[in-house]
Amino acid sequence: MSEGLTWTVYDADTMTQAEIYGEVLCHLGDKYPNIVGLSADLANSTKIGKFGKKFPDRFFNVGIAEQNLFGVAAGLAKSGLIPFISSMAVFTSMRAAEQVRTDICYQKLNCKIIATHAGTSFGQAGTTHHCTEDLAIMRSFANMTVIVPADGIETANAIRECVEYPGPVYMRIGRGFEPKFYDNEDYGFKIGKGIEVHSGTDITIICCGVTVLQAVEAAKMLKEQDGLSVRVINMHTIKPLDEEIVKRAVLDTRRIVTIEDHNIIGGLGSAVAEVIAASGKGCAFTKVGIPDCFCEVGYPEDLCNYYKLDADGIMDKVREVMGKDFEEDEDWEDEV
Amino acid sequence: MPITDQEIQKLKETACSLRKDIIDITGWAGGAHIGGAMSMVEILAILYYKYLNIDSSRPNWEDRDRVILSKGHGGVGYAAFLASKGYFDKELLKEFNHFKSPFGMHLDGNKVPGVDVSTGSLGHGLPIAVGLSLGARLQKKNWKTYCILGDGECNEGSIWEAAMAASHFKLTNMITFVDRNKLMIDGPTEEVMGLEPFSDKWKAFGWIVKEAQGHDFKSLSEAIEFAQNETKAPVVIIANTIKGKGIDFMENQVKWHYGGLNSDLIEKAKQSVDRM
Ligand SMILES: Cc1ncc(C[n+]2csc(CCOP(=O)(O)OP(=O)(O)O)c2C)c(N)n1
C-alpha cells in the first residue's frame, strides 16, 4: 500500500468495484492536491462523482461529450495536474479513441483513465453498451499501461499505485455487482507483475478481471473431480505483460488457457499467445472469451455462463486443452 | 391535414395505453430508462398513429418513412410502440433485457423489426439521418427521415457536425425532434452543461426552429406539418416535455432516468397515468 495512506477497504462485500474506486480516489485527493476528476454525464454511474462531491472545484463534468472529455483531460495534464477520467469503457475506448491515442498517449500525458461497465458487465443494455474490444485497442497504443483488476480490493491497490506510476493508464472495471476475490490488500500487488493465485503443474490458466475468481473455483473443482493440478495466474496488467510468468508456465505446464471477458482477438489471450510463440516452445493453448461476435443480450451471469467464462465453462475448456496434443520437440515438419 | 379534435382524443387514449405498456415492460425488464421514455410518448404517438408512412407487415418496405431514435436508451418506449403497431407480439417484451432476448435496452435493428437504425451510443442518430436523407434525395425517393434526439445528447459534437451538414446540404426531407425534458443523468441540462440559448444555436447552424409543447398533440401537429412543407432549410422541433411525464413520482426527477418497478410501484404508476 502507498505510504501515508491509512484508509483501507473495509467493506468489499457490499461496496462495488466502482464504489471502492470512488472512495479511494477521495482519500488520494487529500494527499495529492494535483489530482483532478473528469466525467461526461456519468459521474454517478462511474462513481467518480464521490470525488466530485468532496472536491467540487477539482471536478469537471463536461456533459455528454467524450471526445471533449479526453481533450480537456489532456490539457489539464499538460498544465501539471493528474486527471482521473471516468466514463463507460465503450465510449472511452471507441468514441474517444483518437483523443486517447493522440492527445494523451502520444504526448505521454499523466492521465489515469478508469473505464467502467467493461466487457459484458452491462450485458442487458445490448451491443452499444458492451465493450469487448477495449483491451485490444488500448494495448495497441504506445505508452499506454493497461490494467484489469480482479475485484474491488485490487482496484483499490491499482488506483493507489497508478497515481505515482508515470504516464497514461487505462484501467477497466465492471458495472458493479462483481463478487470479491481478495480478502485484504496485502498480497503484493505491483503493476506489471502477474500473481500466481493457485499453484499447479499440469496446466495453467491465465486470466484477468472477474474471471479470476471463477478460474480459481474451477481449479479447486478440477483437483477434486479430475485430480488435475491447475495453476492460476491473475494477469491484472495486460500491458506491460509479465512475460516471465508466462514463459515459466510454458516450461512448467506446457498447457495454457487464457480467460477474459473480451473478444478473443487482441486482448489478454493474444498478448499471452505472442509470448508463447516467441518462446519457441511447444505448448497446447486455447483462448476463452467472446468468440469474435457481438454478444447476446442478457444479465452478466447468464452471459458468463454462455461464453464459458464461469467456473463450469472454464472446467470444460481446461479438460479440452488437457486432451490436446502439442509438439514437444523436433517433429514440426510432420505437421506443416 | 390539420389534426381534428376526434383524432386528438384517440391519440390521448393511445398515449395513455402505451404509457401503461411501458410501465409493464419496465417491470418485466428489471429496470429501464423510463423517465426519457415517458417524455417522448406524445411524439411517438403522433408519428406512429398519424404521420408516418409505414406498414408494419412490411418492415423493410422500400418506400417507408425512416425513424431514428437517436436517444436510443428510450428503447423501452420505442419497443412498446412497435409492438402496438403490430411489428411483433407484445408478449415477446416479457423477455426485455433477458438472456438471448432480441430486446436489449437499446434496440438492435438486426433483431427487432421496425427498427431502422441500431442506437444507444448518443450522438450517432443525426449523422445517420443526414446520410439517409441525402440517399433518399439522390435516389429521388419521397420518404422522409424522422430523428429524435435527447437534449442532453445535444452536448455531443457529432450532433453539431451533422447539424452543419444538414443545413449545408439543404436537407428538407428530414424532420428532427429534440425531447427537451431539461434533464440528463447527472442533473438538469443547464447545470451539467448548459444548452441555452438552445434555439439560437440551431438557428446559427442554419436550421429553422419550431418550438412545441411536447405533450400537446395540437402543438406537435402544427410543428410537424410546418416541417413537412418546408422547402428551404432543415427543421428542428424543440418539444418542451417533462421527464417521467404521467407518473407523478417520476416527473422531473433526475433519479428516474433509469429505474426498476416492483408490483407496488407498477400499480401506483398506472394509477397516476389514469389520473392524467
Ligand atoms: C455516447 C454516450 N455517452 C454516454 C451515454 C450514457 N447515457 C445514456 S442516457 C444518458 C443521458 C441522456 O440524456 P438526454 O439525452 O437528455 O436523454 P433523456 O433525458 O431524454 O433520457 C447518458 C449520458 C451514452 N448512452 N452514449
Coordinates of C-alpha atoms in Angstrom, one line a residue, chain A residues 39-45 61-68 91 95 122-129 175 294-299 302-303 306, chain B residues 29-31 97-106 108 111 118-124 152-153 155-158 184-187 192-193 258:
Chain A
S39 CA -16.6 12.7 -16.4
A40 CA -19.1 13.0 -19.2
D41 CA -22.6 12.9 -17.5
L42 CA -21.6 9.6 -15.9
A43 CA -20.3 11.0 -12.6
N44 CA -22.7 9.0 -10.6
S45 CA -22.7 5.8 -12.6
N61 CA -18.4 17.3 -15.8
V62 CA -18.2 18.2 -19.5
G63 CA -21.6 16.8 -20.4
I64 CA -22.2 14.0 -22.8
A65 CA -19.1 14.7 -24.9
E66 CA -16.5 12.1 -24.7
Q67 CA -14.1 13.4 -27.3
N68 CA -14.0 16.8 -25.5
F91 CA -17.3 5.3 -25.1
R95 CA -15.8 7.2 -29.2
F122 CA -23.8 -4.3 -18.7
G123 CA -25.0 -7.2 -20.8
Q124 CA -28.7 -6.4 -20.6
A125 CA -28.0 -3.0 -22.3
G126 CA -27.2 -4.5 -25.6
T127 CA -24.3 -4.2 -28.1
T128 CA -24.0 -0.4 -27.9
H129 CA -23.0 -0.8 -24.3
R175 CA -20.6 -2.2 -13.8
F294 CA -21.4 -9.1 -31.0
C295 CA -22.7 -10.6 -27.8
E296 CA -26.1 -11.8 -26.9
V297 CA -28.2 -9.6 -24.6
G298 CA -28.5 -10.7 -21.0
Y299 CA -27.5 -10.3 -17.4
D302 CA -26.0 -15.6 -17.9
L303 CA -23.6 -14.3 -20.5
Y306 CA -23.0 -18.9 -22.1
Chain B
A29 CA -37.1 -5.9 -17.7
G30 CA -36.0 -5.4 -14.1
G31 CA -35.1 -1.8 -15.0
N97 CA -33.3 -7.4 -21.2
H98 CA -33.3 -11.1 -20.5
F99 CA -30.8 -13.7 -21.8
K100 CA -30.8 -14.1 -25.6
S101 CA -33.8 -11.9 -26.0
P102 CA -33.8 -9.8 -29.2
F103 CA -34.7 -6.9 -27.0
G104 CA -31.8 -5.2 -25.0
M105 CA -32.4 -1.8 -23.5
H106 CA -31.1 -0.2 -26.7
D108 CA -30.9 -3.7 -32.2
K111 CA -33.1 -8.3 -34.4
S118 CA -29.4 0.5 -34.0
T119 CA -28.8 3.2 -31.5
G120 CA -27.8 3.6 -27.9
S121 CA -24.5 5.4 -28.1
L122 CA -25.6 9.0 -28.1
G123 CA -24.8 11.4 -30.9
H124 CA -25.0 8.8 -33.7
G152 CA -28.5 16.1 -23.1
E153 CA -27.5 14.2 -26.2
N155 CA -23.8 18.0 -25.9
E156 CA -22.2 15.7 -28.4
G157 CA -20.1 17.4 -31.0
S158 CA -21.3 14.9 -33.6
M184 CA -29.8 14.2 -18.2
I185 CA -28.2 11.6 -15.9
D186 CA -26.1 13.8 -13.6
G187 CA -28.7 16.6 -13.2
V192 CA -24.4 19.9 -16.1
M193 CA -23.6 21.6 -19.4
Y258 CA -33.3 4.7 -15.1

